[in-house]
Short mmCIF file of N, CA, C and O in Angstrom, two decimals:
data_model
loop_
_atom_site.label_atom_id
_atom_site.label_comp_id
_atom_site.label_asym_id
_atom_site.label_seq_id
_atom_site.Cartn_x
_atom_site.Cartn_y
_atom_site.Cartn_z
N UNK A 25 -0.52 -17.77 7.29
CA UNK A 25 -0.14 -16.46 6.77
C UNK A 25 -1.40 -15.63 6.53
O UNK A 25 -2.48 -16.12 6.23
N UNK A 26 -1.11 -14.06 6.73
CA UNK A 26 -2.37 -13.47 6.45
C UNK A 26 -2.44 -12.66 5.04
O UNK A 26 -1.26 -12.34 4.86
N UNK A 27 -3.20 -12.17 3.96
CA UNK A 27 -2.54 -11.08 2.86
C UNK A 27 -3.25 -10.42 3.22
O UNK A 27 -4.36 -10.77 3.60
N UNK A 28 -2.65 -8.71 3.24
CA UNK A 28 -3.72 -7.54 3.14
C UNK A 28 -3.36 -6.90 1.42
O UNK A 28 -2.38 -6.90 0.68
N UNK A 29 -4.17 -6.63 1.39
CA UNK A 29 -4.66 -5.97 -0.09
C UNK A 29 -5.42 -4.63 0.23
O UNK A 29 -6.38 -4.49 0.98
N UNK A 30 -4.87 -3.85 -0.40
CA UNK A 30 -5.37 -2.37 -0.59
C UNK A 30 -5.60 -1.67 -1.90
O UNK A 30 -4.71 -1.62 -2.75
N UNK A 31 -6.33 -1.32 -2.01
CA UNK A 31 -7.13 -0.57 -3.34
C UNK A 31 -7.05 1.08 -3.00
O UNK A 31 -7.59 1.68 -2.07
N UNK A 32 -6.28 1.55 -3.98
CA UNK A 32 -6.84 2.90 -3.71
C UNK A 32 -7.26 3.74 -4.97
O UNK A 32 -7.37 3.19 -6.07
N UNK A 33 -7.45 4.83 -4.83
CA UNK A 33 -7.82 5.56 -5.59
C UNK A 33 -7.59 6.78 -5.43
O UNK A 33 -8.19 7.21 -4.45
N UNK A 34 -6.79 7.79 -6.14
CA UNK A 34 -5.93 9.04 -5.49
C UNK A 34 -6.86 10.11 -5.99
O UNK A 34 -7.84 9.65 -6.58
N UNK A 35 -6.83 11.08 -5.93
CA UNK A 35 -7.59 12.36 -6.08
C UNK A 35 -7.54 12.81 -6.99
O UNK A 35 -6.53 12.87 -7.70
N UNK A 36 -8.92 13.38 -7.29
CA UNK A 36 -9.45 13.75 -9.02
C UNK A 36 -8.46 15.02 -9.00
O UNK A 36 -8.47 15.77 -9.98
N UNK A 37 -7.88 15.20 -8.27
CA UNK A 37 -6.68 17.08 -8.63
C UNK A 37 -5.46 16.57 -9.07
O UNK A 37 -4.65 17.47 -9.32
N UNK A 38 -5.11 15.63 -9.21
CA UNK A 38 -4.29 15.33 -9.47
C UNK A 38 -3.78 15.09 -10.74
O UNK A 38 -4.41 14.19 -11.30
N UNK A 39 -2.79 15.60 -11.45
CA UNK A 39 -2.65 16.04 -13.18
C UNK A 39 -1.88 14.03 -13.34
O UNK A 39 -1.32 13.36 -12.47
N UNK A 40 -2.08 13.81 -14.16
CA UNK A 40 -2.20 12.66 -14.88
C UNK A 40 -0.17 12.37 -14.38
O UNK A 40 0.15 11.43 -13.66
N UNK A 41 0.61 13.12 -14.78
CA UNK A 41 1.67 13.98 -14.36
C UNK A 41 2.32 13.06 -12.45
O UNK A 41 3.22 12.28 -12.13
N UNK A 42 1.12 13.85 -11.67
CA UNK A 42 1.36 14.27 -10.47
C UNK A 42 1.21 12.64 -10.03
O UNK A 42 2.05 12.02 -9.38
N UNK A 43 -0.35 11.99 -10.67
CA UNK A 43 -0.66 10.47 -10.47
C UNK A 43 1.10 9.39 -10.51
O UNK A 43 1.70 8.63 -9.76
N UNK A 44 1.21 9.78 -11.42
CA UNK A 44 2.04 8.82 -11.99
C UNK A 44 3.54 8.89 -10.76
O UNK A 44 4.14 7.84 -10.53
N UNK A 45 3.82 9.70 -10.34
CA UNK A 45 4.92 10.15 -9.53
C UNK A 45 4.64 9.86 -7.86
O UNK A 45 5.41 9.61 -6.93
N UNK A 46 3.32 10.01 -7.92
CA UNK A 46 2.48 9.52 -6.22
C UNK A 46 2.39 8.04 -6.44
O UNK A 46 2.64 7.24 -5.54
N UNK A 47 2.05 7.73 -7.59
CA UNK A 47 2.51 6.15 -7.50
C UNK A 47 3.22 5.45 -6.70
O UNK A 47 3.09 4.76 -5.68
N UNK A 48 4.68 6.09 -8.03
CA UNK A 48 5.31 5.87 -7.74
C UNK A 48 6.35 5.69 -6.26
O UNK A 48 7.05 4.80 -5.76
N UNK A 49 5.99 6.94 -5.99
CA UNK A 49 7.04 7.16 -4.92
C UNK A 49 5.84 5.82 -3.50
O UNK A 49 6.42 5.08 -2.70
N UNK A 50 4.51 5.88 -3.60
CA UNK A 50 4.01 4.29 -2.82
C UNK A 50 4.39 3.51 -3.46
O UNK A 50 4.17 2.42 -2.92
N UNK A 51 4.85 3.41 -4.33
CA UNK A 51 5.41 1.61 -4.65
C UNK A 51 6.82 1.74 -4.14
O UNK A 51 7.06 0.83 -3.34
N UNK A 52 7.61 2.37 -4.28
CA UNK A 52 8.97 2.59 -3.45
C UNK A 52 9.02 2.51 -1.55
O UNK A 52 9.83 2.04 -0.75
N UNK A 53 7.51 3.35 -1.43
CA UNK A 53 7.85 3.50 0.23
C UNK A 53 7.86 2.18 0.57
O UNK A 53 8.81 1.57 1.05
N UNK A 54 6.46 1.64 0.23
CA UNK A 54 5.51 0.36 0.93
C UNK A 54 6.93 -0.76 0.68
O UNK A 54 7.54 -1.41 1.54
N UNK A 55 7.14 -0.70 -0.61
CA UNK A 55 7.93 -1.86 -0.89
C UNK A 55 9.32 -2.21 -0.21
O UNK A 55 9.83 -3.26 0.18
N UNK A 56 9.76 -0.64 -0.24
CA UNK A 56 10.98 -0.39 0.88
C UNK A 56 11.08 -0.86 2.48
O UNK A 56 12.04 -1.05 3.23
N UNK A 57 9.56 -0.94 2.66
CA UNK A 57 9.51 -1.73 4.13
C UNK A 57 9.66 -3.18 4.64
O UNK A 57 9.43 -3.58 5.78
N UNK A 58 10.21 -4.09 3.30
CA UNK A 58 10.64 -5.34 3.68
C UNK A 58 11.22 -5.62 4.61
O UNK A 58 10.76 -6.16 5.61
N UNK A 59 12.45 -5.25 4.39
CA UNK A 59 13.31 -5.54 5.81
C UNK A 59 12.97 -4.42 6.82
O UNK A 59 13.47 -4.70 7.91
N UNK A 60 12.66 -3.89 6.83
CA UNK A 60 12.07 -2.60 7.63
C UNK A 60 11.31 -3.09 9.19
O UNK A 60 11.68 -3.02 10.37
N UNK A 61 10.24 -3.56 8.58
CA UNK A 61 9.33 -4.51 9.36
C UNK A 61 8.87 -6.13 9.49
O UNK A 61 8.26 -6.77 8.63
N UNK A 62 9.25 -6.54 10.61
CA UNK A 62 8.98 -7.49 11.21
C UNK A 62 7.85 -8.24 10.66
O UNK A 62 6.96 -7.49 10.28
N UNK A 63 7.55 -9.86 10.45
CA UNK A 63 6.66 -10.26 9.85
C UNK A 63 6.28 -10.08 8.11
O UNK A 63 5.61 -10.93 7.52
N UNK A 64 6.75 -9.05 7.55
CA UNK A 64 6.75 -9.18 6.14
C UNK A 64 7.21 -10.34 5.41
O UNK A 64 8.38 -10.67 5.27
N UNK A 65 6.21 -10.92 4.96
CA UNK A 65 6.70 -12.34 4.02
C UNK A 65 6.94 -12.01 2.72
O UNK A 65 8.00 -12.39 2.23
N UNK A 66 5.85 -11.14 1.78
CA UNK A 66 5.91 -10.78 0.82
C UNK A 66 5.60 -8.94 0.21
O UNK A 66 4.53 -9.41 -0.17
N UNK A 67 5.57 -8.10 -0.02
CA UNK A 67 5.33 -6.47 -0.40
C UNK A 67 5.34 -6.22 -1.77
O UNK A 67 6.43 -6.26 -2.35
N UNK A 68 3.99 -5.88 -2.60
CA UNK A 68 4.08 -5.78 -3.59
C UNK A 68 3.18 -4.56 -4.06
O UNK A 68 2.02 -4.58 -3.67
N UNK A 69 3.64 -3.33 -4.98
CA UNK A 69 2.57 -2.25 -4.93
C UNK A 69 2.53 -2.55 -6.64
O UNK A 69 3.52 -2.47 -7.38
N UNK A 70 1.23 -2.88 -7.05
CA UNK A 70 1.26 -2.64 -8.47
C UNK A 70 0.64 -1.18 -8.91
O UNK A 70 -0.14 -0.69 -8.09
N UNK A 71 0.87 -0.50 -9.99
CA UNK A 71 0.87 0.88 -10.05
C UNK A 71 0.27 1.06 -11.90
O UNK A 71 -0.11 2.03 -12.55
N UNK A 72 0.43 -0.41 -12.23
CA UNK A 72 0.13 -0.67 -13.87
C UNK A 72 -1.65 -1.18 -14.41
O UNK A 72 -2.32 -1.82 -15.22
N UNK A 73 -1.68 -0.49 -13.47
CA UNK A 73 -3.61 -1.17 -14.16
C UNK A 73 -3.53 -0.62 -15.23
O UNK A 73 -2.88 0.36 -15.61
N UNK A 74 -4.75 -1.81 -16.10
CA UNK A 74 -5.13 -1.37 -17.49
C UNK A 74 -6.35 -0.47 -17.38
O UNK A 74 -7.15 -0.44 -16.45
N UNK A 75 -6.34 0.14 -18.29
CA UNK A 75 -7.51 1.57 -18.70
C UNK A 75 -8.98 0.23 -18.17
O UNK A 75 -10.02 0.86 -17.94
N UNK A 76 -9.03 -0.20 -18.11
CA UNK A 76 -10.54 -1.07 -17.62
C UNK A 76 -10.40 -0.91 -16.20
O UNK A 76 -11.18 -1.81 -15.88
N UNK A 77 -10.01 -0.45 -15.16
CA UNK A 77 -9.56 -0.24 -14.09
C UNK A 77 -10.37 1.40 -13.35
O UNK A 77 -10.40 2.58 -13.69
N UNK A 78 -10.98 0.51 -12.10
CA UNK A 78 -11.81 1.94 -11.90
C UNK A 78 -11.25 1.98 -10.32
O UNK A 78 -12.11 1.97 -9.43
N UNK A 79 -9.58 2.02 -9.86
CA UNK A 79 -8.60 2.76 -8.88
C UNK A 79 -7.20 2.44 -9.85
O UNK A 79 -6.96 1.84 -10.90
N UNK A 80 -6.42 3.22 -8.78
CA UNK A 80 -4.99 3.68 -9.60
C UNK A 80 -4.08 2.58 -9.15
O UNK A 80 -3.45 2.04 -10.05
N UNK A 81 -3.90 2.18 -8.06
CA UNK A 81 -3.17 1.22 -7.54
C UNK A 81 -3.80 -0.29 -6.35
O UNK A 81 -4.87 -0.37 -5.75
N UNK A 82 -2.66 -1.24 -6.39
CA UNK A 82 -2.79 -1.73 -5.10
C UNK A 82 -1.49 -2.46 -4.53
O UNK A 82 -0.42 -2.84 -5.01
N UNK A 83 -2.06 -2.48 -3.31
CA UNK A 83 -1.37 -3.01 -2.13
C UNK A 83 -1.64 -4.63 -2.41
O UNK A 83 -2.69 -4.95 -2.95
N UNK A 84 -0.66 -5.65 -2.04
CA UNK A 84 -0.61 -6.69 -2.02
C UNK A 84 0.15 -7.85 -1.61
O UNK A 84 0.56 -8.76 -2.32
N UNK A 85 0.36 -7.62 0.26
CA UNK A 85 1.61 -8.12 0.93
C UNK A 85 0.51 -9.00 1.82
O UNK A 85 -0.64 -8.92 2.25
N UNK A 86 1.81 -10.03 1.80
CA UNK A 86 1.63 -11.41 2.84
C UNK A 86 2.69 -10.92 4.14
O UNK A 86 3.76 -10.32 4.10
N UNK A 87 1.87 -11.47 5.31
CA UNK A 87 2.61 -11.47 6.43
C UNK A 87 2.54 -12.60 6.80
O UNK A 87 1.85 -13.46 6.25
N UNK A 88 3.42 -12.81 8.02
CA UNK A 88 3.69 -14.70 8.98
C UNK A 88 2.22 -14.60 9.13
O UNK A 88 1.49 -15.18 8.33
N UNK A 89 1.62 -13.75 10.32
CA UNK A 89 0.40 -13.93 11.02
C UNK A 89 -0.47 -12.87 10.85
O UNK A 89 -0.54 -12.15 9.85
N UNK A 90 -1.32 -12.78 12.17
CA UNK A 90 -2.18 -11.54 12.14
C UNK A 90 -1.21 -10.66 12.85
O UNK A 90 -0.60 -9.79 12.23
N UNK A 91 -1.07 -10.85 14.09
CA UNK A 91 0.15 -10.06 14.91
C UNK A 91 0.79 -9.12 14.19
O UNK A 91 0.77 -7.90 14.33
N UNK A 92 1.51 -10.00 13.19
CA UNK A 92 2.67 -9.40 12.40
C UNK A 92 1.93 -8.14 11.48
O UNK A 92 2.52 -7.14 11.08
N UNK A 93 0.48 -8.46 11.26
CA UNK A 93 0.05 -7.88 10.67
C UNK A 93 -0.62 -6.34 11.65
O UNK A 93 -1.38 -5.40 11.43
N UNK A 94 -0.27 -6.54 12.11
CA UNK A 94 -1.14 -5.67 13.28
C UNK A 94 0.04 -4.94 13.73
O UNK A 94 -0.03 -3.74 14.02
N UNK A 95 1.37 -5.79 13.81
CA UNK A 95 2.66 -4.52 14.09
C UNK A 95 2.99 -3.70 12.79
O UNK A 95 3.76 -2.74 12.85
N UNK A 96 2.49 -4.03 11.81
CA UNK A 96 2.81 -3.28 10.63
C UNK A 96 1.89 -1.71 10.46
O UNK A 96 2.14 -0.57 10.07
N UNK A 97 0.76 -2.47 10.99
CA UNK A 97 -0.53 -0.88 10.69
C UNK A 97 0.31 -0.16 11.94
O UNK A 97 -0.03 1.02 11.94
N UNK A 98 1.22 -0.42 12.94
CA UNK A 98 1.57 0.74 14.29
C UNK A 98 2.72 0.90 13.46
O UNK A 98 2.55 1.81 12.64
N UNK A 99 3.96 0.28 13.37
CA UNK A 99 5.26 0.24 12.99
C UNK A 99 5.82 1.81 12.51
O UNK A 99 5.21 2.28 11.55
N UNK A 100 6.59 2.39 12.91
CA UNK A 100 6.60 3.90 13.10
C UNK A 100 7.25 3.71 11.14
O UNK A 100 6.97 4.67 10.43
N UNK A 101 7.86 2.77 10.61
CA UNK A 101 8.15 2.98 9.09
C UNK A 101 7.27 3.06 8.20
O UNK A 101 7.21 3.70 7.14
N UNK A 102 6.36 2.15 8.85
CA UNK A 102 4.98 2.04 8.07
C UNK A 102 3.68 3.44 7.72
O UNK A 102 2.85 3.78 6.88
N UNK A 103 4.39 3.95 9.33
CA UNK A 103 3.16 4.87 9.60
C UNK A 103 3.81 6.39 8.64
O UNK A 103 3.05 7.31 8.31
N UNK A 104 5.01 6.38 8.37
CA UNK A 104 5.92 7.47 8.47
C UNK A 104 5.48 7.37 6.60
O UNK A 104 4.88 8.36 6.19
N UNK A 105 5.73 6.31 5.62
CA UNK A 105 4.84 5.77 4.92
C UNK A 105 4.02 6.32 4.45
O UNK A 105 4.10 7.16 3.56
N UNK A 106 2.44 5.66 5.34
CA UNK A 106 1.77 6.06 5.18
C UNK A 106 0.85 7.32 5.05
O UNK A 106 -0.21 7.49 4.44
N UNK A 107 1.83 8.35 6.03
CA UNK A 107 1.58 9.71 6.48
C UNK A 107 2.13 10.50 5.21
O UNK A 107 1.35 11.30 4.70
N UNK A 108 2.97 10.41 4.85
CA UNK A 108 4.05 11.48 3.74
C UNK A 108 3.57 10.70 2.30
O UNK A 108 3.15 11.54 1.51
N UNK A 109 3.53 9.44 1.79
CA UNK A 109 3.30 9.03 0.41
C UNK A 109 2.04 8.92 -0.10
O UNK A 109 1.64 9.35 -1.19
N UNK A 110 1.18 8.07 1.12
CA UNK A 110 -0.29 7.42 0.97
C UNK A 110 -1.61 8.43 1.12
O UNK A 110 -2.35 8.71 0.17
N UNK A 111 -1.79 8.96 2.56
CA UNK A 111 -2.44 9.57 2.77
C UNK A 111 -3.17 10.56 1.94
O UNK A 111 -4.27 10.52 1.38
N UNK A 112 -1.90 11.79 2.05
CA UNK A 112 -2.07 13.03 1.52
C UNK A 112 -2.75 12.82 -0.15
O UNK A 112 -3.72 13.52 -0.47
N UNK A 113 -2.36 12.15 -0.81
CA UNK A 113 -2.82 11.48 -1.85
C UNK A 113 -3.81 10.53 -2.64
O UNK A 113 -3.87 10.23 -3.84
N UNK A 114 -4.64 10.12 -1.42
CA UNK A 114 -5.53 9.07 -2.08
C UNK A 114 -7.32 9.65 -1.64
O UNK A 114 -7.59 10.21 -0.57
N UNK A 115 -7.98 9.46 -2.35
CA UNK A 115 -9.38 9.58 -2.14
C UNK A 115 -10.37 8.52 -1.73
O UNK A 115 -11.47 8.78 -1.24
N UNK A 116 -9.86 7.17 -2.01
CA UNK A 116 -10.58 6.63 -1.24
C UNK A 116 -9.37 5.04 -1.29
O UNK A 116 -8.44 4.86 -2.08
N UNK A 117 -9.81 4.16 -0.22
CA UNK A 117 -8.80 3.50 0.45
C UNK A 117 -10.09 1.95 0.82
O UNK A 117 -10.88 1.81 1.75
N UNK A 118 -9.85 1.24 -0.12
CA UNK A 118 -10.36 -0.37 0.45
C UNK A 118 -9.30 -1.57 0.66
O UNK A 118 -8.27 -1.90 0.06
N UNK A 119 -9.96 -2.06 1.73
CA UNK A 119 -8.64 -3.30 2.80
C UNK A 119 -9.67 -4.62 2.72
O UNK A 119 -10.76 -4.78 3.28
N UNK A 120 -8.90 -5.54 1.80
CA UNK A 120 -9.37 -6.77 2.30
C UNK A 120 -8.05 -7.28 2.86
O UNK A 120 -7.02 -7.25 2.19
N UNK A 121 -8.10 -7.82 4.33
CA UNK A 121 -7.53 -8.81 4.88
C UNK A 121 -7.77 -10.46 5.14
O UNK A 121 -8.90 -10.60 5.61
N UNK A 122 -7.25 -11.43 5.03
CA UNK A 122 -7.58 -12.66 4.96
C UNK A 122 -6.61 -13.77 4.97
O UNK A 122 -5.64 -13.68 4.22
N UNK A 123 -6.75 -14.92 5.79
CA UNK A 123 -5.52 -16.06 5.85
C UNK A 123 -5.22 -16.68 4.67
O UNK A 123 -6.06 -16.49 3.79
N UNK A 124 -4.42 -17.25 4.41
CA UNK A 124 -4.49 -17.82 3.97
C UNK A 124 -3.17 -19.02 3.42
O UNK A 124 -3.45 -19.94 2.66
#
């Protein structure tokens, strides 16, 4: 199995307000793509860091393989996702991938 993990960190314009609702609505998309996409073993967006926390969220899904993992970054649900919830919203974006 492979996990990717994503760290992000959304944009200093964003009213404390606006954070909390962009979260949200990525922990709904990402998570919504279980059955969606192929290879998903596990999808988890946590959105609750404690104030010791220097990004707003993360990504934290297991797939079967790499493959699987590799149809997920194309996967038109994923991308559709990523384009409308993730993107527009984040300032900076770290990926550890790894078997395990």
């Amino acid at each position: 199995m492979v996990k990717h993990v994503i760290i992000w960190t959304l944009k200093d314009e964003l009213s404390a307000e606006e954070k909390a609702s962009v979260k949200q609505g990525i922990k709904e998309g990402l998570e919504g793509l279980k059955d969606k996409v192929p290879g998903i073993v596990d999808i988890k967006v946590n959105i609750n860091g404690l104030a010791s926390s220097n990004a707003d969220l993360m990504l934290d899904s297991t797939f079967e393989n790499e493959d699987a993992l590799k149809g997920y970054a194309v996967h038109p649900e994923h991308v559709a996702v990523a384009d409308t919830k993730v993107r527009p919203y984040t300032k900076i974006r770290s990926c550890l991938d790894f078997e395990v």
